[in-house]
Coordinates of C-alpha atoms and ligand atoms in Angstrom, one line a residue:
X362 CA 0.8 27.7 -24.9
X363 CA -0.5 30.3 -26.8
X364 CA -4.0 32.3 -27.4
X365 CA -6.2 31.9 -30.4
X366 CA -9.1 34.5 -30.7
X367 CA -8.2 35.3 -26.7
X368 CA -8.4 31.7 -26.3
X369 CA -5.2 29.6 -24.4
X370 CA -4.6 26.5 -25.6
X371 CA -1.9 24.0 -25.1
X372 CA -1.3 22.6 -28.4
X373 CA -4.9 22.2 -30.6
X374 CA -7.2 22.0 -27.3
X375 CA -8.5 24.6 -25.3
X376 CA -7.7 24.6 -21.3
X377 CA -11.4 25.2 -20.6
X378 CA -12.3 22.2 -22.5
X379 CA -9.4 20.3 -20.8
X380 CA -10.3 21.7 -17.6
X381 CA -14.1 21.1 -18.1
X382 CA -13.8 17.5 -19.1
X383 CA -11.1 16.4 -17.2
X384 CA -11.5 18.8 -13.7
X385 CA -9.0 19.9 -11.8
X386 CA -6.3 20.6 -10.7
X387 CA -4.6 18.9 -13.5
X388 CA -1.0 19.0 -15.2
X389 CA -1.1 18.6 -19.0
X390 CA 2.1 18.0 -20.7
X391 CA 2.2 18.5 -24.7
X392 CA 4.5 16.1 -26.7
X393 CA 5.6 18.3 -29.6
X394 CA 7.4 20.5 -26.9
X395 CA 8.7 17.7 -25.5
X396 CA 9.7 16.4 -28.9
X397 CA 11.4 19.9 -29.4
X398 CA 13.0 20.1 -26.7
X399 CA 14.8 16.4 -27.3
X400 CA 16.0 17.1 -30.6
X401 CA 16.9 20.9 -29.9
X402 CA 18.9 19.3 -27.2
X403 CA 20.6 16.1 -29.4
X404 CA 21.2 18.1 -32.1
X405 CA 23.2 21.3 -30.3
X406 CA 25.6 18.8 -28.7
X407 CA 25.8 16.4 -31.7
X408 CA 29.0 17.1 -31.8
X409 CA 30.4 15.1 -29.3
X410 CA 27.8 12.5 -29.3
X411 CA 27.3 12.2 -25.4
X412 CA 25.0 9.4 -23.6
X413 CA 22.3 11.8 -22.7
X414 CA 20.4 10.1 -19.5
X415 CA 17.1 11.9 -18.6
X416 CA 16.8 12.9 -14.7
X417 CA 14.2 11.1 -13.5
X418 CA 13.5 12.7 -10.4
X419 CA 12.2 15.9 -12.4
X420 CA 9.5 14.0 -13.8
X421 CA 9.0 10.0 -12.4
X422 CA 5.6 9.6 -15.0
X423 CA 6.3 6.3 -16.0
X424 CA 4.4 7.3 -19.5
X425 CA 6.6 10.4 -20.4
X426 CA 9.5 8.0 -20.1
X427 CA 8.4 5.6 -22.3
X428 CA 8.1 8.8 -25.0
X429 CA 11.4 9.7 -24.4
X430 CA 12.6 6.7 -24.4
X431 CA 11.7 6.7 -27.8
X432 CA 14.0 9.5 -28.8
X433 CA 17.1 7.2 -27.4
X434 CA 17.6 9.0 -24.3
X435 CA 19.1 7.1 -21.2
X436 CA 17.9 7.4 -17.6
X437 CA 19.9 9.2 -14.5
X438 CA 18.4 7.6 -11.3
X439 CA 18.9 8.8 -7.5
X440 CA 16.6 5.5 -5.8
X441 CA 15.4 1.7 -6.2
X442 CA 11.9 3.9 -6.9
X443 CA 13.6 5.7 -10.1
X444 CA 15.8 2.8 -10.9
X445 CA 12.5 0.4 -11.1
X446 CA 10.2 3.1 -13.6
X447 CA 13.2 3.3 -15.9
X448 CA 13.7 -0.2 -16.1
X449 CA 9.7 -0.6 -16.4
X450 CA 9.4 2.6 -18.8
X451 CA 11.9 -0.1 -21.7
X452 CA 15.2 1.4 -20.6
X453 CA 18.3 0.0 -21.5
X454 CA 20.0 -0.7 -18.8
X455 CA 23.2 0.0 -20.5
X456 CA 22.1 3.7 -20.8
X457 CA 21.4 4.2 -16.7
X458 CA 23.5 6.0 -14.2
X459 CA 22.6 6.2 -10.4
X460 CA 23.5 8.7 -8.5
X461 CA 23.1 10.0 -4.6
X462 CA 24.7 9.9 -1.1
X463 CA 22.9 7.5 0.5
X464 CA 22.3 4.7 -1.1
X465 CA 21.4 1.7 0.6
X466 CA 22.4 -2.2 0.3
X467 CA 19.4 -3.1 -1.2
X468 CA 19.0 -0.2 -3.7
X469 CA 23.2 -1.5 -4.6
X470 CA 22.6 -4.7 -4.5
X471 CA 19.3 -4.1 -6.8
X472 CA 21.5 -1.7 -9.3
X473 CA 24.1 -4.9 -9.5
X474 CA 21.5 -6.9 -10.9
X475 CA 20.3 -5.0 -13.2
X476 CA 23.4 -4.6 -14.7
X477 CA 23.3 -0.7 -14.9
X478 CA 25.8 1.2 -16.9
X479 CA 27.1 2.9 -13.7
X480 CA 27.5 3.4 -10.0
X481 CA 28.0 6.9 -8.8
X482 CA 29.4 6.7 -6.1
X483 CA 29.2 9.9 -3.2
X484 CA 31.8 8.6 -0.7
X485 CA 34.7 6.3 0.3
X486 CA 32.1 4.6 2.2
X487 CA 30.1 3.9 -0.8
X488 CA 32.8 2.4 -2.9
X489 CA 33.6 -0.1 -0.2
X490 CA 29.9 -1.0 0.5
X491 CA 29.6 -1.3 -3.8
X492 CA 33.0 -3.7 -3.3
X493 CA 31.5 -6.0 -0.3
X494 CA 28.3 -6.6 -2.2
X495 CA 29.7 -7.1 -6.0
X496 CA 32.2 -9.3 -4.5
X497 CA 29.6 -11.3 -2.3
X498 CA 27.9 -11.8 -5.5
X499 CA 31.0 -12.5 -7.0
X500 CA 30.8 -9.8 -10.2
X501 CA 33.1 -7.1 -11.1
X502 CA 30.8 -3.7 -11.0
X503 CA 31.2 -0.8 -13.1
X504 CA 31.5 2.5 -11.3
X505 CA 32.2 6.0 -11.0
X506 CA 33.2 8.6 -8.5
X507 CA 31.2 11.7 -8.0
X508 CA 34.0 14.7 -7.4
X509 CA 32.7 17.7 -5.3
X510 CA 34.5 20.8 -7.8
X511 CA 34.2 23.4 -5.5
X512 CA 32.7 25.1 -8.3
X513 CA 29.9 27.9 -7.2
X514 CA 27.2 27.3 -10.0
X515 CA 25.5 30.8 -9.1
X516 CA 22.2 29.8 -8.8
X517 CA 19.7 29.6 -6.2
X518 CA 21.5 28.5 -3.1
X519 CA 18.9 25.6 -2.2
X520 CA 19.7 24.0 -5.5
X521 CA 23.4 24.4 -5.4
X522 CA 25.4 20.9 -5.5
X523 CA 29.1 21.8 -6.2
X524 CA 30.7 23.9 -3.5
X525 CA 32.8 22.4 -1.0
X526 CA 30.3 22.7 2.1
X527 CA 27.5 20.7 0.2
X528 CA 26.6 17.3 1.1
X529 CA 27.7 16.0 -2.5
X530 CA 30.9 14.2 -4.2
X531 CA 33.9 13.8 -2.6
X532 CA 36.5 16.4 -2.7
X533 CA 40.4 16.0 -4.9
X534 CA 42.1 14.2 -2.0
X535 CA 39.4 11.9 -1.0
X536 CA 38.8 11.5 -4.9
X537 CA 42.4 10.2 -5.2
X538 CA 42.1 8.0 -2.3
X539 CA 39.4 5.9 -3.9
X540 CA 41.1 5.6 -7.3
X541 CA 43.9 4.3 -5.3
X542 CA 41.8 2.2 -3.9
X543 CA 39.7 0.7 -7.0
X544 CA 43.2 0.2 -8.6
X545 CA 43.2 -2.4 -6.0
X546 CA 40.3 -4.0 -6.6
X547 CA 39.3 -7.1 -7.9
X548 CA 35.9 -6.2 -8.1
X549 CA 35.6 -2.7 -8.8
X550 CA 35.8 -1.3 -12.5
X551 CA 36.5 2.6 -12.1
X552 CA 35.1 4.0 -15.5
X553 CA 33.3 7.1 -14.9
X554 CA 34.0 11.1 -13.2
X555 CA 31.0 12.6 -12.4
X556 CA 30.1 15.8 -11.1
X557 CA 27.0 17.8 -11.0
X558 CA 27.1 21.6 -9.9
X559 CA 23.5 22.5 -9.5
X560 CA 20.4 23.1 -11.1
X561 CA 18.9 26.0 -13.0
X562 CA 22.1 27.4 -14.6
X563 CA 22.1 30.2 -17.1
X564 CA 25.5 31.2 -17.0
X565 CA 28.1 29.3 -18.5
X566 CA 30.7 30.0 -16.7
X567 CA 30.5 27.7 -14.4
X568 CA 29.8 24.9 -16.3
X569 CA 33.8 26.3 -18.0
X570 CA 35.2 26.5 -14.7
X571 CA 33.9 23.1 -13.6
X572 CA 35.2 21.5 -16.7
X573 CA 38.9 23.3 -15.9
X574 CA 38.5 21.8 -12.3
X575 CA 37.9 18.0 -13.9
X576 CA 40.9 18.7 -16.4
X577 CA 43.5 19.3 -13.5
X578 CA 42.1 16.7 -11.7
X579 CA 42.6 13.9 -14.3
X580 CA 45.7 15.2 -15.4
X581 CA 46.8 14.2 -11.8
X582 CA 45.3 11.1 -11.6
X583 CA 46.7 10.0 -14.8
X584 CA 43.7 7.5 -15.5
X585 CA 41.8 7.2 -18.4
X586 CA 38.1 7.3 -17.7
X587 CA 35.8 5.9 -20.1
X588 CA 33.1 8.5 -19.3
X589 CA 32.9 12.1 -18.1
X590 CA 29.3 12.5 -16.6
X591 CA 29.0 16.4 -16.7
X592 CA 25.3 15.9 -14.5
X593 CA 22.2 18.5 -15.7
X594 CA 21.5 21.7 -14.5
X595 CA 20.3 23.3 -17.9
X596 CA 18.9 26.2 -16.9
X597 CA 15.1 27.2 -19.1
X598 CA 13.5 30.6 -19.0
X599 CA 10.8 30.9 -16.4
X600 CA 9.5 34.4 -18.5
X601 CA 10.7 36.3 -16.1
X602 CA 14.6 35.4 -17.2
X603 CA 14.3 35.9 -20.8
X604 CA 17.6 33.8 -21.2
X605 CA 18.3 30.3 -20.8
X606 CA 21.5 28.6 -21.1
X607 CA 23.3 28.7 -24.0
X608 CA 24.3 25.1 -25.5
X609 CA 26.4 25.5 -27.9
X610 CA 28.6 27.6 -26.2
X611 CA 28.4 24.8 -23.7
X612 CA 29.4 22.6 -26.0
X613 CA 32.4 24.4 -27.3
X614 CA 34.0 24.2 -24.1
X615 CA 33.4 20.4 -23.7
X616 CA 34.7 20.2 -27.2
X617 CA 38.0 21.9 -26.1
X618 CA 38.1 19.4 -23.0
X619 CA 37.6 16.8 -25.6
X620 CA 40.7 17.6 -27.2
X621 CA 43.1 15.9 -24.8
X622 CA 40.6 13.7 -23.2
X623 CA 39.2 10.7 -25.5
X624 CA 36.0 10.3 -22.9
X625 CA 32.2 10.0 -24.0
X626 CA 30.2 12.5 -21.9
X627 CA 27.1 11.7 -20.3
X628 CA 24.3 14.3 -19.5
X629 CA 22.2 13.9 -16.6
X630 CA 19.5 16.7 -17.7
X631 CA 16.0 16.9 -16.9
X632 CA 14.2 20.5 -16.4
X633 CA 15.8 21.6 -19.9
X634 CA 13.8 18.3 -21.7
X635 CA 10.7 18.2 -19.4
X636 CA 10.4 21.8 -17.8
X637 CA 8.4 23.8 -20.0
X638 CA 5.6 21.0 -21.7
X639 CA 3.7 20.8 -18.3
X640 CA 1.3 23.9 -17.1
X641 CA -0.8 23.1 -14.1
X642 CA -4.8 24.0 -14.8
X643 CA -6.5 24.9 -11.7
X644 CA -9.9 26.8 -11.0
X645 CA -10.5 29.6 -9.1
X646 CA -12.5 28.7 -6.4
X647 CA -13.1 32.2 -5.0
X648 CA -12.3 35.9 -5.5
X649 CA -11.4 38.0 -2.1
X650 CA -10.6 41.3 -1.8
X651 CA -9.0 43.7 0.9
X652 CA -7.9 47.7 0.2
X653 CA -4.7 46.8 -1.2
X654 CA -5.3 43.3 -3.0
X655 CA -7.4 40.6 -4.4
X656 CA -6.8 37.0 -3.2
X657 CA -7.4 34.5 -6.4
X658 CA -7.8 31.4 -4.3
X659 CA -6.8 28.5 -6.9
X660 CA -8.0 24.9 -6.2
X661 CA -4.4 23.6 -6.9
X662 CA -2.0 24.6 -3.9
X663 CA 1.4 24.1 -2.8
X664 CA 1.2 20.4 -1.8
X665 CA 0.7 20.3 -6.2
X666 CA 3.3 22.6 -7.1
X667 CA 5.5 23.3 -4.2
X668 CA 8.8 25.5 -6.0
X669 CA 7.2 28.8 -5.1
X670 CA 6.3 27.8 -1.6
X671 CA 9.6 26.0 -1.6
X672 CA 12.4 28.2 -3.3
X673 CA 10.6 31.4 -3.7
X674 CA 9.9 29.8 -7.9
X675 CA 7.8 32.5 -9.7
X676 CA 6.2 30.6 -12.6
X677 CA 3.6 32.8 -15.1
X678 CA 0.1 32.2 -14.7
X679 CA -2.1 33.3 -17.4
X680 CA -5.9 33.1 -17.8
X681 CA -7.8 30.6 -20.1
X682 CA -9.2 33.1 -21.7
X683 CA -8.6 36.9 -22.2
X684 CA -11.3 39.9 -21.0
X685 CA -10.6 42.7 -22.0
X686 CA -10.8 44.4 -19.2
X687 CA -7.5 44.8 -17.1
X688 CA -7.8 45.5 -13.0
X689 CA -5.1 47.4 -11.8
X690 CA -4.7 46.0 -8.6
X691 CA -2.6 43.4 -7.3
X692 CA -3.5 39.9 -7.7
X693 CA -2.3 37.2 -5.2
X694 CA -2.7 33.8 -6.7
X695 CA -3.1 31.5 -3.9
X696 CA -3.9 27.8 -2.9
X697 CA -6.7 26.6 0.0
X698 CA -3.5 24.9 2.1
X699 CA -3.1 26.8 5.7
X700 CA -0.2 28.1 5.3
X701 CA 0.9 32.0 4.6
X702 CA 3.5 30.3 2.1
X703 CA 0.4 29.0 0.1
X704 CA 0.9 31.2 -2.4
X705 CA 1.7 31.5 -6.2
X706 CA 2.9 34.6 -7.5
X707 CA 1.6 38.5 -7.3
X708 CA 0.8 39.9 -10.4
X709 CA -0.6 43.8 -11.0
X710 CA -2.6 44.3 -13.7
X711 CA -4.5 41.1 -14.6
X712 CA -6.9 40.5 -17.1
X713 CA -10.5 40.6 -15.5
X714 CA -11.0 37.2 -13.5
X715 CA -14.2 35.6 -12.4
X716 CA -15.1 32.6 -10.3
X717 CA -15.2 29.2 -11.8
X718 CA -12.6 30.4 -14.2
X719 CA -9.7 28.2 -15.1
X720 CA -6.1 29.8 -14.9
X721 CA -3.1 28.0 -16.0
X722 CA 0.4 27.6 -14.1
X723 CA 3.1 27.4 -17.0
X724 CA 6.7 25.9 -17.1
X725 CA 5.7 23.2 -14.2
X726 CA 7.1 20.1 -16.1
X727 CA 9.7 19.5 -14.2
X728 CA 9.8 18.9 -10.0
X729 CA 5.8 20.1 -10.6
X730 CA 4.3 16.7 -9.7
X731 CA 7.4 14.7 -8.6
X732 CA 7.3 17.0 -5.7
X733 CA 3.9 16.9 -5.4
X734 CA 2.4 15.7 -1.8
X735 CA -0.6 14.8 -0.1
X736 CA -0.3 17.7 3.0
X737 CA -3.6 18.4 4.1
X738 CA -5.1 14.9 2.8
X739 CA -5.3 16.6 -0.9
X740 CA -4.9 14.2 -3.6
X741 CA -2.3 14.4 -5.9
X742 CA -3.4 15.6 -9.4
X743 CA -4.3 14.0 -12.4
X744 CA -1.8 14.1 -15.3
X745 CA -2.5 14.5 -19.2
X746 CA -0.2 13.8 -22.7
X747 CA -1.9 16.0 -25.0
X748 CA -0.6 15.6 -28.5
X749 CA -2.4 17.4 -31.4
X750 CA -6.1 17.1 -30.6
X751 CA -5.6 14.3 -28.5
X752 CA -5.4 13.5 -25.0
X753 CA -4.2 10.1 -22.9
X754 CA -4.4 10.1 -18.9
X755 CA -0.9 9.6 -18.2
X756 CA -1.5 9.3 -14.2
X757 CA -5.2 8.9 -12.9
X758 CA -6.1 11.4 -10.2
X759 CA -5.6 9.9 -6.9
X760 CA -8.9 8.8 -4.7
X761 CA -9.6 9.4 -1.2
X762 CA -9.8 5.5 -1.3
X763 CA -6.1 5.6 -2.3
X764 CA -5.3 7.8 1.6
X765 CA -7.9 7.1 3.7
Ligands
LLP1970 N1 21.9 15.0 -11.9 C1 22.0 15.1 -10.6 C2 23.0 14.3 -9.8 C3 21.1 15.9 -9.9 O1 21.1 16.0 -8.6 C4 20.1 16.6 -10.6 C5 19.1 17.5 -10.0 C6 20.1 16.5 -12.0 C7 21.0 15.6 -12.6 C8 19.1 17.2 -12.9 O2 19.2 18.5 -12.9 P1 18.4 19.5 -13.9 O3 18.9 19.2 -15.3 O4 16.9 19.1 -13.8 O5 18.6 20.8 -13.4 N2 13.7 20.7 -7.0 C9 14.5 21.7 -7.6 C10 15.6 21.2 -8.4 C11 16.5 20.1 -7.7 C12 17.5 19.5 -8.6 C13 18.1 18.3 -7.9 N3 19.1 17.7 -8.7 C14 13.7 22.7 -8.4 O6 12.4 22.6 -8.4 O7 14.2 23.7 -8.9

């Protein structure tokens, strides 16, 4: 995203020519970010050549998969929804972990027959369910056990995964339980220790003590897992965080873990590979102002981009093209939806806005549309691949026809 001649384009097109042809609201994702963002990734932790499984629930279009697909990447699934688009998008099979607490018979007994690379299992529960089916079906399954590190990933509490009070994993004496218990087992094949501590993480201290909590544990256990699944949580900057995490220091400590543990690490990451192609163009239907501020009521609305209504998200908006005028007063960017939490971001200062002008909402790649909803009977928007000059409708905007 950048301005030419006060103009914003997303790679070599214009969002008012976007926006005009295509309507809106509309997400546009750009390959060559998404490109960047793959190899920046592969190539900080080449190193130690992990399995790196893109995290489908941040972005379920069936067509980005297929691109990044292309650059080797695996898939980490959390439903028989997920698990199916993978497979669809060319996956190997070899290269998909599923995670989640709840999953059902069918989506196990689905997994089975795909012949996934791995089970993660959430709970003792779990592991015997995975045992009753794969021995029903008489085959010996491949899984691993999701341990709950108690590890505070200081980040925003709603997306927090690895403290001892949330839902996730298992804790170290139920974790040792089940290992006792797979030992046992004809047809259970233990291979993998997975954790994830949350999402959104800058810091890396976390992911170090996590990665001390894992060490203790297996030097307990004694076992020799074939894989370490060390989850996501990649934290990007939003513009407002100038930072974002810090591979290779990352990687240096998984390095050192390395050292007495001959394990291939799997990633489960998805907002650092998918967050920052997508921006969300959306018009502005009408301007309204009070004594202290001016609405900007958008056309796109929380049921399109829910993290701001949902965890407080602040994600830049700029305008498709610059006046030069500023207006120093605050501007509320908001959505038609009736609800007070309707709303984008506040923003003093803003270039001077019109109606009918198109504004974009950047960073929105990942849990943009896959959170998307139809509240209010809205349809769900359309999505674009823009590459170069080119454009492909990746997901065709949904039709009254489609709800009603
Ligand atoms: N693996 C597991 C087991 C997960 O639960 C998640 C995300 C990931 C991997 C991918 O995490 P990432 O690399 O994208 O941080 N809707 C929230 C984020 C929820 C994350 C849920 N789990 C948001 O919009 O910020």
């Amino acid at each position: 995203m950048k301005y030419f001649n006060k103009i914003l384009k997303i790679e070599n097109l214009s969002i008012d020519k976007i926006a005009k042809k295509f309507k809106t609201p509309s997400y546009c994702y750009s390959y060559n970010q998404l490109k960047k963002n793959i190899q920046n990734f592969k190539k900080s932790f080449r190193s130690i050549s992990p399995l790196i499984c893109f995290s489908v629930k941040s972005n379920a279009n069936i067509n980005l998969i297929k691109e990044i697909k292309k650059f080797g990447l695996g898939a980490d699934v959390v439903s028989m929804g997920e698990l199916m688009i993978a497979l669809k998008a060319g996956i190997n099979p070899k290269k998909i972990v599923f995670s989640g607490v709840g999953k059902t018979p069918r989506e196990i007994e689905f997994a089975i027959k795909k012949k996934i690379l791995l089970i993660n299992a959430e709970s003792k529960s779990e592991v015997i369910e995975i045992e009753r089916i794969a021995k029903l079906k008489k085959k010996s399954v491949n899984i691993g056990i999701r341990l709950n590190p108690n590890t505070d990933a200081k980040t925003l509490t709603q997306i927090s995964t690895g403290k001892k009070d949330d839902k996730f994993g298992v804790n170290d004496k139920i974790f040792f339980e089940i290992l006792k218990y797979c030992k046992n087992s004809k047809n259970l094949n233990l291979q993998c220790l997975s954790v994830h501590i949350g999402s959104q993480i800058l810091n890396n201290k976390p992911y170090e003590k996590m990665l001390q909590v894992i060490e203790k544990i297996i030097n307990k256990s004694n076992y020799n897992f074939k894989f370490i699944d060390l989850g996501g949580g990649m934290g990007i900057s939003y513009g407002q965080e100038t930072k974002k995490l810090n591979y290779q220091k990352y990687c240096i400590a998984i390095k050192k873990f390395l050292k007495n543990h001959k394990s291939k690490i799997i990633f489960e990451p998805g907002r650092s590979i998918i967050g920052n192609t997508g921006i969300l163009i959306s018009k502005i239907i009408y301007i309204k102002k009070n004594d202290k501020k001016t609405f900007v009521i958008l056309d796109a609305a929380m049921n399109d981009l829910m993290r701001p209504a949902l965890y407080g998200a602040k994600h830049k908006i700029l305008a498709s093209k610059k006046r030069s005028r500023k207006i120093n007063l605050t501007h509320e960017f908001v959505g038609p939806i009736c609800e007070s939490t309707d709303k984008f971001i506040s923003l003093n200062n803003f270039h001077e806005l019109k109606e009918k002008d198109f504004i974009t909402i950047c960073d929105v790649g990942a849990y943009g549309m896959s959170l998307s909803s139809n509240y209010n009977v809205r349809l769900k928007p359309l999505e674009l691949l823009i590459r170069g000059s080119k454009v492909k409708i990746i997901r065709k905007r949904q039709k009254y026809k489609d709800l009603i």
